[in-house]
């Protein structure tokens, strides 16, 4: 076993112990799903920042940037960070006051069970690609630090089991605690690496001049209709498609009060945008430090550029720092994205089939669903191996963009929105999206943009043609539900 692999394993064991300790504070479903709505601002910032700062930010975005410039990463980090800012400004306050356990509960209270189930299914399906991307990166890390002794598939399995253990024990409480420590490790670690890489590449000015020469800072598309449409579609996929997501909801709703929820999401989003540039900068350094090797890797496996730079050109201490930071990013991102679909499934689908459950039975159901979903995603990640991490992630959020975003936004901001409107919105959005994906139309018109626009048309027409739905029971339902989960609404 290499010394570097030993450090990686020790790091995994350390986070596992923290997660298990956090699990001793979980007494009911609200503790498990929302950390008892007790998190202070610092933890809400780190946990919302961790929502997006995963394998894709360190390995995927950086590789994509050095190949196509800022224009090729509009979806993430620009769209992803704007999503968190929008959540803080327009959604967190209204949703927090409703005292919900999952985002699916909103659809039930506002539109009824049919919309709850359909939107929850879309939300759960969207996690497959996102979590698979994190698991793929875990396999890559173990393969690199063991000098190939551990296969990518074996690495995926080891890493996934370590995350599954602490999330099963501690739920959102464990996620928040480990996120807090992992994000500090990440920020310090990647900053140190960028500083060393910059020195090796000839200094900050030289790195920036190289990026400028290669036109990497160009963000806007060519001024042609088709290019602009596809640029807008890429921008809104994560910017809007990630708003009705259970992991974003869980992290924001775990705050101790409404102001903390709002501020935490906005600050977390701004921090994410700022810090996502660090891996991009470091990859440009890599191109200057090892030009031939970087060129070959960019052609064959761009995600390996950064890890190869660290292994081949940096001292052992820097290697430990980098892989500690990378594991922090992956674990913090994967932990909540494993938890989110599991809680959504139990709360919004299984309960509708099974009926009322006691809090203890529901808590056990959360843990069983978590285990089953994790195993499913591990298999999916192994089957999908070879798909670029960035592509896995960007395709994941198209599903929720075209199905769940419009019913959520209209449900909060348009009193005239009805159940028939929501159902029409989901049908039109998904139908149009699939039509564009499966036919040549999608080569001219971007599927996500066409889908979300038709979802809006479906909501408008469906709601205006149906009788208004009276939903003055929002807060009453919120209070009732809070009592069901062992807390009075507050």
Tab-separated table of C-alpha atoms in Angstrom:
chain	number	residue	atom	x	y	z
A	1	UNK	CA	0.000	0.000	0.000
A	2	UNK	CA	1.366	3.434	-0.939
A	3	UNK	CA	1.726	6.087	1.769
A	4	UNK	CA	-0.685	8.310	-0.155
A	5	UNK	CA	-3.333	5.560	-0.185
A	6	UNK	CA	-2.824	5.154	3.562
A	7	UNK	CA	-3.603	8.851	4.099
A	8	UNK	CA	-6.709	8.609	1.897
A	9	UNK	CA	-8.024	5.629	3.881
A	10	UNK	CA	-7.286	7.385	7.190
A	11	UNK	CA	-9.204	10.419	5.939
A	12	UNK	CA	-12.214	8.261	5.022
A	13	UNK	CA	-12.186	6.636	8.456
A	14	UNK	CA	-12.000	10.073	10.125
A	15	UNK	CA	-15.080	11.403	8.310
A	16	UNK	CA	-16.888	8.156	9.033
A	17	UNK	CA	-16.295	8.577	12.792
A	18	UNK	CA	-17.541	12.197	12.695
A	19	UNK	CA	-20.666	11.080	10.857
A	20	UNK	CA	-21.339	8.263	13.308
A	21	UNK	CA	-20.928	10.676	16.241
A	22	UNK	CA	-23.391	13.102	14.605
A	23	UNK	CA	-25.777	10.155	14.317
A	24	UNK	CA	-26.052	9.971	18.116
A	25	UNK	CA	-28.020	13.254	17.894
A	26	UNK	CA	-30.662	11.843	15.524
A	27	UNK	CA	-33.872	11.055	17.401
A	28	UNK	CA	-36.616	11.391	14.752
A	29	UNK	CA	-37.303	11.860	11.033
A	30	UNK	CA	-36.919	15.656	11.207
A	31	UNK	CA	-33.421	15.248	12.725
A	32	UNK	CA	-32.541	12.725	10.006
A	33	UNK	CA	-33.958	14.676	7.032
A	34	UNK	CA	-33.378	18.291	8.152
A	35	UNK	CA	-30.813	18.143	11.006
A	36	UNK	CA	-33.626	19.190	13.387
A	37	UNK	CA	-33.752	22.623	11.672
A	38	UNK	CA	-30.925	23.701	13.956
A	39	UNK	CA	-27.950	24.740	11.797
A	40	UNK	CA	-26.224	28.123	12.361
A	41	UNK	CA	-25.281	30.398	9.442
A	42	UNK	CA	-21.677	29.123	9.084
A	43	UNK	CA	-22.893	25.533	8.655
A	44	UNK	CA	-25.668	26.511	6.219
A	45	UNK	CA	-23.065	28.351	4.103
A	46	UNK	CA	-20.651	25.392	4.060
A	47	UNK	CA	-23.382	22.847	3.387
A	48	UNK	CA	-24.974	24.870	0.528
A	49	UNK	CA	-21.496	25.533	-0.914
A	50	UNK	CA	-20.900	21.775	-0.705
A	51	UNK	CA	-24.117	21.132	-2.680
A	52	UNK	CA	-22.238	21.774	-5.901
A	53	UNK	CA	-18.561	21.581	-4.990
A	54	UNK	CA	-17.992	17.973	-5.989
A	55	UNK	CA	-15.961	15.912	-8.416
A	56	UNK	CA	-17.355	17.882	-11.302
A	57	UNK	CA	-16.045	21.228	-10.002
A	58	UNK	CA	-12.519	19.944	-9.376
A	59	UNK	CA	-12.133	17.557	-12.340
A	60	UNK	CA	-15.013	18.158	-14.784
A	61	UNK	CA	-15.347	21.951	-14.992
A	62	UNK	CA	-11.587	22.525	-14.985
A	63	UNK	CA	-11.090	20.096	-17.904
A	64	UNK	CA	-13.988	21.622	-19.841
A	65	UNK	CA	-12.712	25.176	-19.224
A	66	UNK	CA	-9.204	24.551	-20.547
A	67	UNK	CA	-10.723	23.040	-23.714
A	68	UNK	CA	-13.478	25.571	-24.454
A	69	UNK	CA	-13.128	28.561	-22.116
A	70	UNK	CA	-15.805	30.168	-19.931
A	71	UNK	CA	-18.407	29.733	-22.669
A	72	UNK	CA	-18.280	25.947	-22.192
A	73	UNK	CA	-18.867	26.115	-18.411
A	74	UNK	CA	-21.882	28.452	-18.331
A	75	UNK	CA	-24.005	25.631	-16.888
A	76	UNK	CA	-21.713	25.070	-13.956
A	77	UNK	CA	-20.384	27.091	-12.105
A	78	UNK	CA	-22.386	30.077	-13.439
A	79	UNK	CA	-25.809	28.395	-13.576
A	80	UNK	CA	-25.259	26.339	-10.419
A	81	UNK	CA	-24.191	29.283	-8.249
A	82	UNK	CA	-27.063	31.461	-9.551
A	83	UNK	CA	-29.438	28.641	-8.568
A	84	UNK	CA	-28.399	28.928	-4.903
A	85	UNK	CA	-28.687	32.730	-5.018
A	86	UNK	CA	-32.214	32.470	-6.512
A	87	UNK	CA	-33.178	29.897	-3.858
A	88	UNK	CA	-32.062	32.290	-1.111
A	89	UNK	CA	-33.777	35.341	-2.619
A	90	UNK	CA	-37.065	33.907	-3.905
A	91	UNK	CA	-37.760	30.423	-2.500
A	92	UNK	CA	-36.152	29.799	0.911
A	93	UNK	CA	-38.325	32.254	2.870
A	94	UNK	CA	-41.669	31.014	1.547
A	95	UNK	CA	-40.775	27.307	1.793
A	96	UNK	CA	-39.178	27.568	5.246
A	97	UNK	CA	-42.359	29.049	6.726
A	98	UNK	CA	-44.409	26.105	5.400
A	99	UNK	CA	-42.466	23.738	7.700
A	100	UNK	CA	-42.123	20.884	5.196
A	101	UNK	CA	-40.030	17.724	5.469
A	102	UNK	CA	-39.325	17.365	1.717
A	103	UNK	CA	-39.809	19.469	-1.419
A	104	UNK	CA	-42.394	16.863	-2.506
A	105	UNK	CA	-44.557	17.867	0.481
A	106	UNK	CA	-45.004	21.279	-1.157
A	107	UNK	CA	-46.522	19.717	-4.280
A	108	UNK	CA	-48.934	17.674	-2.147
A	109	UNK	CA	-50.086	20.652	-0.084
A	110	UNK	CA	-50.448	22.905	-3.110
A	111	UNK	CA	-51.765	20.543	-5.801
A	112	UNK	CA	-52.597	17.139	-4.280
A	113	UNK	CA	-51.073	13.662	-4.334
A	114	UNK	CA	-50.924	13.110	-8.120
A	115	UNK	CA	-48.586	16.099	-8.653
A	116	UNK	CA	-46.617	15.172	-5.509
A	117	UNK	CA	-45.880	11.675	-6.866
A	118	UNK	CA	-45.039	12.800	-10.429
A	119	UNK	CA	-42.685	15.600	-9.342
A	120	UNK	CA	-41.050	13.367	-6.709
A	121	UNK	CA	-40.363	10.663	-9.324
A	122	UNK	CA	-38.750	13.280	-11.609
A	123	UNK	CA	-36.648	14.607	-8.714
A	124	UNK	CA	-35.501	11.112	-7.684
A	125	UNK	CA	-34.569	10.146	-11.273
A	126	UNK	CA	-32.511	13.317	-11.680
A	127	UNK	CA	-30.124	12.133	-8.963
A	128	UNK	CA	-28.882	9.085	-10.864
A	129	UNK	CA	-26.457	11.018	-13.080
A	130	UNK	CA	-25.380	13.451	-10.362
A	131	UNK	CA	-24.491	10.812	-7.749
A	132	UNK	CA	-22.993	8.524	-10.400
A	133	UNK	CA	-20.579	11.356	-11.287
A	134	UNK	CA	-19.339	11.523	-7.673
A	135	UNK	CA	-18.975	7.731	-7.465
A	136	UNK	CA	-17.065	7.677	-10.774
A	137	UNK	CA	-14.643	10.233	-9.332
A	138	UNK	CA	-14.157	8.144	-6.181
A	139	UNK	CA	-13.091	5.240	-8.406
A	140	UNK	CA	-10.664	7.529	-10.238
A	141	UNK	CA	-9.103	8.738	-6.952
A	142	UNK	CA	-8.505	5.226	-5.601
A	143	UNK	CA	-7.133	4.059	-8.950
A	144	UNK	CA	-4.615	6.957	-9.083
A	145	UNK	CA	-3.428	6.960	-5.452
A	146	UNK	CA	-2.909	3.161	-5.490
A	147	UNK	CA	-0.866	3.339	-8.744
A	148	UNK	CA	-3.495	1.187	-10.452
A	149	UNK	CA	-3.529	-1.541	-7.756
A	150	UNK	CA	-7.197	-0.718	-6.998
A	151	UNK	CA	-9.414	-0.869	-10.084
A	152	UNK	CA	-11.828	2.048	-10.699
A	153	UNK	CA	-14.786	-0.269	-9.982
A	154	UNK	CA	-13.280	-1.435	-6.690
A	155	UNK	CA	-12.505	2.184	-5.774
A	156	UNK	CA	-16.107	3.167	-6.498
A	157	UNK	CA	-17.352	0.425	-4.195
A	158	UNK	CA	-14.995	1.255	-1.283
A	159	UNK	CA	-15.705	4.992	-1.455
A	160	UNK	CA	-19.463	4.558	-1.773
A	161	UNK	CA	-19.678	2.197	1.212
A	162	UNK	CA	-17.758	4.658	3.416
A	163	UNK	CA	-20.223	7.466	2.581
A	164	UNK	CA	-23.236	5.165	2.938
A	165	UNK	CA	-22.169	4.214	6.474
A	166	UNK	CA	-22.025	7.709	7.934
A	167	UNK	CA	-25.143	8.967	6.132
A	168	UNK	CA	-27.119	5.911	7.297
A	169	UNK	CA	-26.163	6.652	10.902
A	170	UNK	CA	-26.458	10.413	10.948
A	171	UNK	CA	-28.626	11.571	8.033
A	172	UNK	CA	-28.570	15.332	7.399
A	173	UNK	CA	-26.956	15.907	10.797
A	174	UNK	CA	-23.920	13.859	9.692
A	175	UNK	CA	-23.932	15.536	6.264
A	176	UNK	CA	-23.861	19.036	7.809
A	177	UNK	CA	-21.085	18.232	10.310
A	178	UNK	CA	-18.864	16.467	7.772
A	179	UNK	CA	-19.557	19.176	5.149
A	180	UNK	CA	-18.329	21.815	7.575
A	181	UNK	CA	-14.976	20.072	8.117
A	182	UNK	CA	-14.660	18.917	4.489
A	183	UNK	CA	-15.247	22.395	3.042
A	184	UNK	CA	-12.547	23.926	5.276
A	185	UNK	CA	-10.157	21.155	4.117
A	186	UNK	CA	-11.195	21.795	0.517
A	187	UNK	CA	-10.761	25.582	0.504
A	188	UNK	CA	-7.388	25.485	2.268
A	189	UNK	CA	-6.150	22.477	0.264
A	190	UNK	CA	-7.032	23.717	-3.220
A	191	UNK	CA	-5.744	27.225	-2.435
A	192	UNK	CA	-2.349	25.795	-1.416
A	193	UNK	CA	-2.240	23.643	-4.585
A	194	UNK	CA	-3.106	26.631	-6.819
A	195	UNK	CA	-0.362	28.681	-5.155
A	196	UNK	CA	2.280	25.959	-5.673
A	197	UNK	CA	1.143	25.321	-9.276
A	198	UNK	CA	1.215	29.041	-10.064
A	199	UNK	CA	4.841	29.259	-8.861
A	200	UNK	CA	5.837	26.206	-10.920
A	201	UNK	CA	4.150	27.667	-14.025
A	202	UNK	CA	6.055	30.962	-13.844
A	203	UNK	CA	3.730	33.111	-11.766
A	204	UNK	CA	0.143	34.375	-11.750
A	205	UNK	CA	0.648	36.916	-14.567
A	206	UNK	CA	2.079	34.285	-16.933
A	207	UNK	CA	-0.819	31.886	-16.261
A	208	UNK	CA	-3.427	34.605	-16.873
A	209	UNK	CA	-1.643	35.758	-20.054
A	210	UNK	CA	-1.701	32.173	-21.393
A	211	UNK	CA	-5.449	31.892	-20.675
A	212	UNK	CA	-6.000	35.247	-22.424
A	213	UNK	CA	-3.970	34.117	-25.481
A	214	UNK	CA	-6.089	30.967	-25.765
A	215	UNK	CA	-9.298	33.085	-25.530
A	216	UNK	CA	-10.437	31.154	-22.444
A	217	UNK	CA	-12.181	34.173	-20.880
A	218	UNK	CA	-14.812	34.492	-23.633
A	219	UNK	CA	-18.195	33.829	-22.017
A	220	UNK	CA	-20.860	34.963	-24.475
A	221	UNK	CA	-21.797	32.882	-27.548
A	222	UNK	CA	-21.546	33.922	-31.214
A	223	UNK	CA	-24.355	36.394	-32.038
A	224	UNK	CA	-26.392	33.834	-34.010
A	225	UNK	CA	-29.880	32.674	-33.016
A	226	UNK	CA	-29.011	28.981	-32.675
A	227	UNK	CA	-25.848	29.617	-30.614
A	228	UNK	CA	-27.720	31.999	-28.314
A	229	UNK	CA	-30.586	29.512	-27.803
A	230	UNK	CA	-28.223	26.692	-26.835
A	231	UNK	CA	-26.254	29.042	-24.556
A	232	UNK	CA	-29.471	30.070	-22.735
A	233	UNK	CA	-30.568	26.417	-22.479
A	234	UNK	CA	-27.210	25.458	-20.920
A	235	UNK	CA	-27.398	28.372	-18.464
A	236	UNK	CA	-30.924	27.593	-17.210
A	237	UNK	CA	-30.475	23.812	-16.893
A	238	UNK	CA	-28.825	24.006	-13.463
A	239	UNK	CA	-29.842	27.603	-12.688
A	240	UNK	CA	-33.560	26.733	-12.677
A	241	UNK	CA	-33.605	22.922	-12.939
A	242	UNK	CA	-31.808	22.569	-9.604
A	243	UNK	CA	-34.201	24.796	-7.662
A	244	UNK	CA	-36.821	22.040	-7.112
A	245	UNK	CA	-34.158	19.639	-5.811
A	246	UNK	CA	-34.418	17.785	-2.522
A	247	UNK	CA	-30.709	18.145	-1.628
A	248	UNK	CA	-30.806	21.938	-2.098
A	249	UNK	CA	-34.085	22.037	-0.131
A	250	UNK	CA	-32.669	19.892	2.709
A	251	UNK	CA	-29.549	21.982	3.106
A	252	UNK	CA	-31.400	25.307	3.150
A	253	UNK	CA	-34.305	24.084	5.309
A	254	UNK	CA	-31.909	22.702	7.934
A	255	UNK	CA	-31.203	26.300	9.013
A	256	UNK	CA	-32.215	27.390	12.519
A	257	UNK	CA	-34.454	30.224	11.220
A	258	UNK	CA	-35.742	31.808	8.014
A	259	UNK	CA	-33.080	34.562	7.810
A	260	UNK	CA	-30.295	31.980	8.179
A	261	UNK	CA	-31.867	29.887	5.396
A	262	UNK	CA	-32.004	32.871	3.024
A	263	UNK	CA	-28.563	34.306	3.779
A	264	UNK	CA	-26.863	30.901	3.862
A	265	UNK	CA	-28.050	30.023	0.350
A	266	UNK	CA	-27.029	33.390	-1.159
A	267	UNK	CA	-23.581	33.461	0.513
A	268	UNK	CA	-23.028	29.760	-0.304
A	269	UNK	CA	-23.818	30.465	-3.971
A	270	UNK	CA	-21.439	33.438	-4.156
A	271	UNK	CA	-18.649	31.457	-2.444
A	272	UNK	CA	-19.154	28.584	-4.889
A	273	UNK	CA	-18.864	30.849	-7.937
A	274	UNK	CA	-15.703	32.493	-6.603
A	275	UNK	CA	-13.981	29.272	-5.566
A	276	UNK	CA	-14.875	27.267	-8.700
A	277	UNK	CA	-12.240	29.359	-10.508
A	278	UNK	CA	-9.431	27.839	-8.404
A	279	UNK	CA	-9.405	24.398	-10.143
A	280	UNK	CA	-9.768	26.154	-13.548
A	281	UNK	CA	-6.711	28.302	-12.801
A	282	UNK	CA	-4.760	25.222	-11.638
A	283	UNK	CA	-5.458	23.319	-14.879
A	284	UNK	CA	-4.129	26.258	-16.934
A	285	UNK	CA	-0.977	25.997	-14.750
A	286	UNK	CA	-0.825	22.272	-15.612
A	287	UNK	CA	-0.855	23.061	-19.347
A	288	UNK	CA	2.174	25.354	-18.842
A	289	UNK	CA	4.061	23.010	-16.468
A	290	UNK	CA	3.672	19.783	-18.506
A	291	UNK	CA	2.546	20.866	-22.021
A	292	UNK	CA	3.007	17.556	-23.866
A	293	UNK	CA	1.440	15.389	-21.167
A	294	UNK	CA	-1.462	17.803	-20.643
A	295	UNK	CA	-2.139	17.880	-24.393
A	296	UNK	CA	-2.244	14.058	-24.554
A	297	UNK	CA	-4.539	13.815	-21.503
A	298	UNK	CA	-6.891	16.529	-22.802
A	299	UNK	CA	-7.310	14.437	-25.944
A	300	UNK	CA	-7.836	11.110	-24.145
A	301	UNK	CA	-9.050	11.666	-20.547
A	302	UNK	CA	-9.246	15.376	-19.544
A	303	UNK	CA	-10.399	14.553	-16.003
A	304	UNK	CA	-6.932	13.155	-15.233
A	305	UNK	CA	-5.015	16.403	-15.983
A	306	UNK	CA	-5.157	17.767	-12.415
A	307	UNK	CA	-4.471	14.467	-10.588
A	308	UNK	CA	-1.540	13.779	-12.963
A	309	UNK	CA	-0.085	17.254	-12.323
A	310	UNK	CA	-0.201	16.606	-8.570
A	311	UNK	CA	1.286	13.095	-8.705
A	312	UNK	CA	4.072	13.934	-11.202
A	313	UNK	CA	5.212	17.440	-10.209
A	314	UNK	CA	4.355	18.104	-6.566
A	315	UNK	CA	5.887	17.045	-3.229
A	316	UNK	CA	4.233	14.348	-1.132
A	317	UNK	CA	2.683	16.850	1.311
A	318	UNK	CA	0.947	18.625	-1.590
A	319	UNK	CA	-0.353	15.281	-2.865
A	320	UNK	CA	-1.886	14.537	0.535
A	321	UNK	CA	-3.464	18.019	0.613
A	322	UNK	CA	-4.894	17.690	-2.922
A	323	UNK	CA	-6.403	14.241	-2.540
A	324	UNK	CA	-7.745	15.172	0.908
A	325	UNK	CA	-9.415	18.214	-0.681
A	326	UNK	CA	-10.729	16.185	-3.620
A	327	UNK	CA	-12.165	13.505	-1.339
A	328	UNK	CA	-13.768	16.256	0.746
A	329	UNK	CA	-15.450	17.641	-2.354
A	330	UNK	CA	-16.715	14.257	-3.503
A	331	UNK	CA	-17.899	13.030	-0.101
A	332	UNK	CA	-19.681	16.224	0.855
A	333	UNK	CA	-21.445	16.343	-2.493
A	334	UNK	CA	-22.335	12.638	-2.654
A	335	UNK	CA	-23.549	12.338	0.948
A	336	UNK	CA	-26.530	14.677	0.630
A	337	UNK	CA	-27.315	13.553	-2.902
A	338	UNK	CA	-27.668	9.995	-1.613
A	339	UNK	CA	-29.826	11.164	1.296
A	340	UNK	CA	-32.133	13.409	-0.757
A	341	UNK	CA	-33.801	10.916	-3.130
A	342	UNK	CA	-34.142	8.351	-0.323
A	343	UNK	CA	-36.103	10.751	1.912
A	344	UNK	CA	-38.187	11.914	-1.073
A	345	UNK	CA	-39.068	8.329	-1.979
A	346	UNK	CA	-40.237	7.391	1.522
A	347	UNK	CA	-42.047	10.648	2.326
A	348	UNK	CA	-43.710	11.267	-1.051
A	349	UNK	CA	-44.128	7.883	-2.739
A	350	UNK	CA	-43.877	5.017	-0.222
A	351	UNK	CA	-46.137	6.745	2.329
A	352	UNK	CA	-48.811	7.160	-0.352
A	353	UNK	CA	-48.698	3.404	-0.991
A	354	UNK	CA	-48.283	2.229	2.599
A	355	UNK	CA	-50.333	4.827	4.478
A	356	UNK	CA	-49.569	6.440	7.831
A	357	UNK	CA	-46.441	5.269	9.666
A	358	UNK	CA	-45.041	5.960	13.107
A	359	UNK	CA	-41.966	8.185	13.250
A	360	UNK	CA	-39.723	5.234	14.155
A	361	UNK	CA	-40.967	3.084	11.257
A	362	UNK	CA	-40.490	6.009	8.862
A	363	UNK	CA	-36.932	6.597	10.121
A	364	UNK	CA	-36.099	2.929	9.431
A	365	UNK	CA	-37.710	3.229	5.987
A	366	UNK	CA	-35.454	6.228	5.241
A	367	UNK	CA	-32.384	4.133	6.035
A	368	UNK	CA	-33.519	1.123	3.968
A	369	UNK	CA	-34.334	3.384	0.980
A	370	UNK	CA	-30.904	5.008	1.345
A	371	UNK	CA	-29.195	1.599	1.158
A	372	UNK	CA	-31.216	0.460	-1.886
A	373	UNK	CA	-30.714	3.755	-3.773
A	374	UNK	CA	-26.964	3.756	-3.056
A	375	UNK	CA	-26.558	0.211	-4.389
A	376	UNK	CA	-28.581	1.122	-7.505
A	377	UNK	CA	-26.461	4.193	-8.221
A	378	UNK	CA	-23.233	2.264	-7.692
A	379	UNK	CA	-24.317	-0.259	-10.341
A	380	UNK	CA	-25.389	2.581	-12.667
A	381	UNK	CA	-22.022	4.358	-12.197
A	382	UNK	CA	-20.077	1.175	-12.992
A	383	UNK	CA	-22.197	0.569	-16.132
A	384	UNK	CA	-21.826	4.223	-17.248
A	385	UNK	CA	-18.051	4.322	-16.671
A	386	UNK	CA	-16.383	6.266	-19.457
A	387	UNK	CA	-19.070	8.962	-19.622
A	388	UNK	CA	-17.472	12.360	-18.816
A	389	UNK	CA	-18.358	13.611	-15.318
A	390	UNK	CA	-19.547	16.980	-16.669
A	391	UNK	CA	-21.990	15.303	-19.096
A	392	UNK	CA	-23.432	13.052	-16.355
A	393	UNK	CA	-24.175	16.071	-14.194
A	394	UNK	CA	-25.540	18.436	-16.827
A	395	UNK	CA	-28.035	15.900	-18.186
A	396	UNK	CA	-29.310	15.120	-14.670
A	397	UNK	CA	-31.083	18.438	-14.101
A	398	UNK	CA	-32.971	18.644	-17.386
A	399	UNK	CA	-35.622	16.298	-15.944
A	400	UNK	CA	-36.530	18.580	-13.029
A	401	UNK	CA	-36.264	21.724	-15.169
A	402	UNK	CA	-39.008	20.574	-17.551
A	403	UNK	CA	-41.250	18.906	-14.950
A	404	UNK	CA	-40.940	20.342	-11.429
A	405	UNK	CA	-39.675	23.944	-11.781
A	406	UNK	CA	-42.813	25.576	-13.231
A	407	UNK	CA	-45.281	23.954	-10.772
A	408	UNK	CA	-43.050	25.021	-7.839
A	409	UNK	CA	-42.626	28.639	-8.984
A	410	UNK	CA	-46.259	29.130	-10.025
A	411	UNK	CA	-47.439	27.371	-6.864
A	412	UNK	CA	-45.567	29.905	-4.739
A	413	UNK	CA	-46.190	33.053	-6.794
A	414	UNK	CA	-49.455	32.586	-8.767
A	415	UNK	CA	-52.614	32.077	-6.735
A	416	UNK	CA	-54.549	30.990	-9.857
A	417	UNK	CA	-52.306	27.907	-10.418
A	418	UNK	CA	-54.369	24.694	-10.169
A	419	UNK	CA	-53.761	20.955	-10.035
A	420	UNK	CA	-54.915	20.599	-13.677
A	421	UNK	CA	-52.449	23.341	-14.615
A	422	UNK	CA	-49.613	21.534	-12.809
A	423	UNK	CA	-50.450	18.212	-14.498
A	424	UNK	CA	-50.646	19.915	-17.905
A	425	UNK	CA	-47.322	21.630	-17.179
A	426	UNK	CA	-45.594	18.316	-16.353
A	427	UNK	CA	-47.099	16.581	-19.430
A	428	UNK	CA	-46.229	19.417	-21.850
A	429	UNK	CA	-42.746	19.914	-20.384
A	430	UNK	CA	-41.668	16.270	-20.425
A	431	UNK	CA	-43.455	15.564	-23.740
A	432	UNK	CA	-41.726	18.452	-25.542
A	433	UNK	CA	-38.351	17.639	-23.959
A	434	UNK	CA	-38.549	13.985	-25.081
A	435	UNK	CA	-39.716	15.028	-28.570
A	436	UNK	CA	-36.625	17.255	-28.960
A	437	UNK	CA	-34.273	14.633	-27.498
A	438	UNK	CA	-35.537	11.747	-29.630
A	439	UNK	CA	-35.990	13.534	-32.980
A	440	UNK	CA	-33.847	15.793	-35.206
A	441	UNK	CA	-35.766	18.817	-33.807
A	442	UNK	CA	-33.320	18.772	-30.871
A	443	UNK	CA	-30.439	19.685	-33.183
A	444	UNK	CA	-32.095	23.031	-33.972
A	445	UNK	CA	-34.036	23.707	-30.758
A	446	UNK	CA	-32.455	22.879	-27.354
A	447	UNK	CA	-34.612	20.312	-25.515
A	448	UNK	CA	-34.359	21.880	-21.998
A	449	UNK	CA	-35.419	25.342	-23.212
A	450	UNK	CA	-38.297	24.041	-25.345
A	451	UNK	CA	-39.428	21.797	-22.466
A	452	UNK	CA	-39.524	24.510	-19.791
A	453	UNK	CA	-41.289	27.001	-22.116
A	454	UNK	CA	-43.989	24.435	-22.967
A	455	UNK	CA	-44.278	23.575	-19.249
A	456	UNK	CA	-45.108	27.266	-18.703
A	457	UNK	CA	-47.720	27.200	-21.490
A	458	UNK	CA	-49.250	24.016	-20.006
A	459	UNK	CA	-49.487	25.627	-16.547
A	460	UNK	CA	-51.087	28.800	-17.954
A	461	UNK	CA	-53.669	27.090	-20.181
A	462	UNK	CA	-54.440	24.242	-17.766
A	463	UNK	CA	-54.969	26.603	-14.824
A	464	UNK	CA	-57.111	29.125	-16.719
A	465	UNK	CA	-59.354	26.380	-18.125
A	466	UNK	CA	-59.938	24.788	-14.709
A	467	UNK	CA	-61.584	26.016	-11.510
A	468	UNK	CA	-59.269	27.709	-8.969
A	469	UNK	CA	-57.959	25.426	-6.242
A	470	UNK	CA	-58.465	26.786	-2.718
A	471	UNK	CA	-55.244	26.355	-0.762
A	472	UNK	CA	-55.711	28.438	2.328
A	473	UNK	CA	-54.850	25.338	4.366
A	474	UNK	CA	-51.100	25.713	3.637
A	475	UNK	CA	-50.051	26.723	7.089
A	476	UNK	CA	-52.534	24.507	8.831
A	477	UNK	CA	-51.133	21.590	6.873
A	478	UNK	CA	-47.630	22.683	7.768
A	479	UNK	CA	-48.501	22.732	11.475
A	480	UNK	CA	-50.230	19.383	11.264
A	481	UNK	CA	-47.290	17.818	9.492
A	482	UNK	CA	-44.761	19.236	11.903
A	483	UNK	CA	-46.663	17.688	14.790
A	484	UNK	CA	-46.678	14.363	12.942
A	485	UNK	CA	-42.870	14.509	12.827
A	486	UNK	CA	-42.426	15.231	16.487
A	487	UNK	CA	-42.142	19.032	16.426
A	488	UNK	CA	-44.516	21.912	16.711
A	489	UNK	CA	-44.380	24.204	13.676
A	490	UNK	CA	-42.204	27.146	14.203
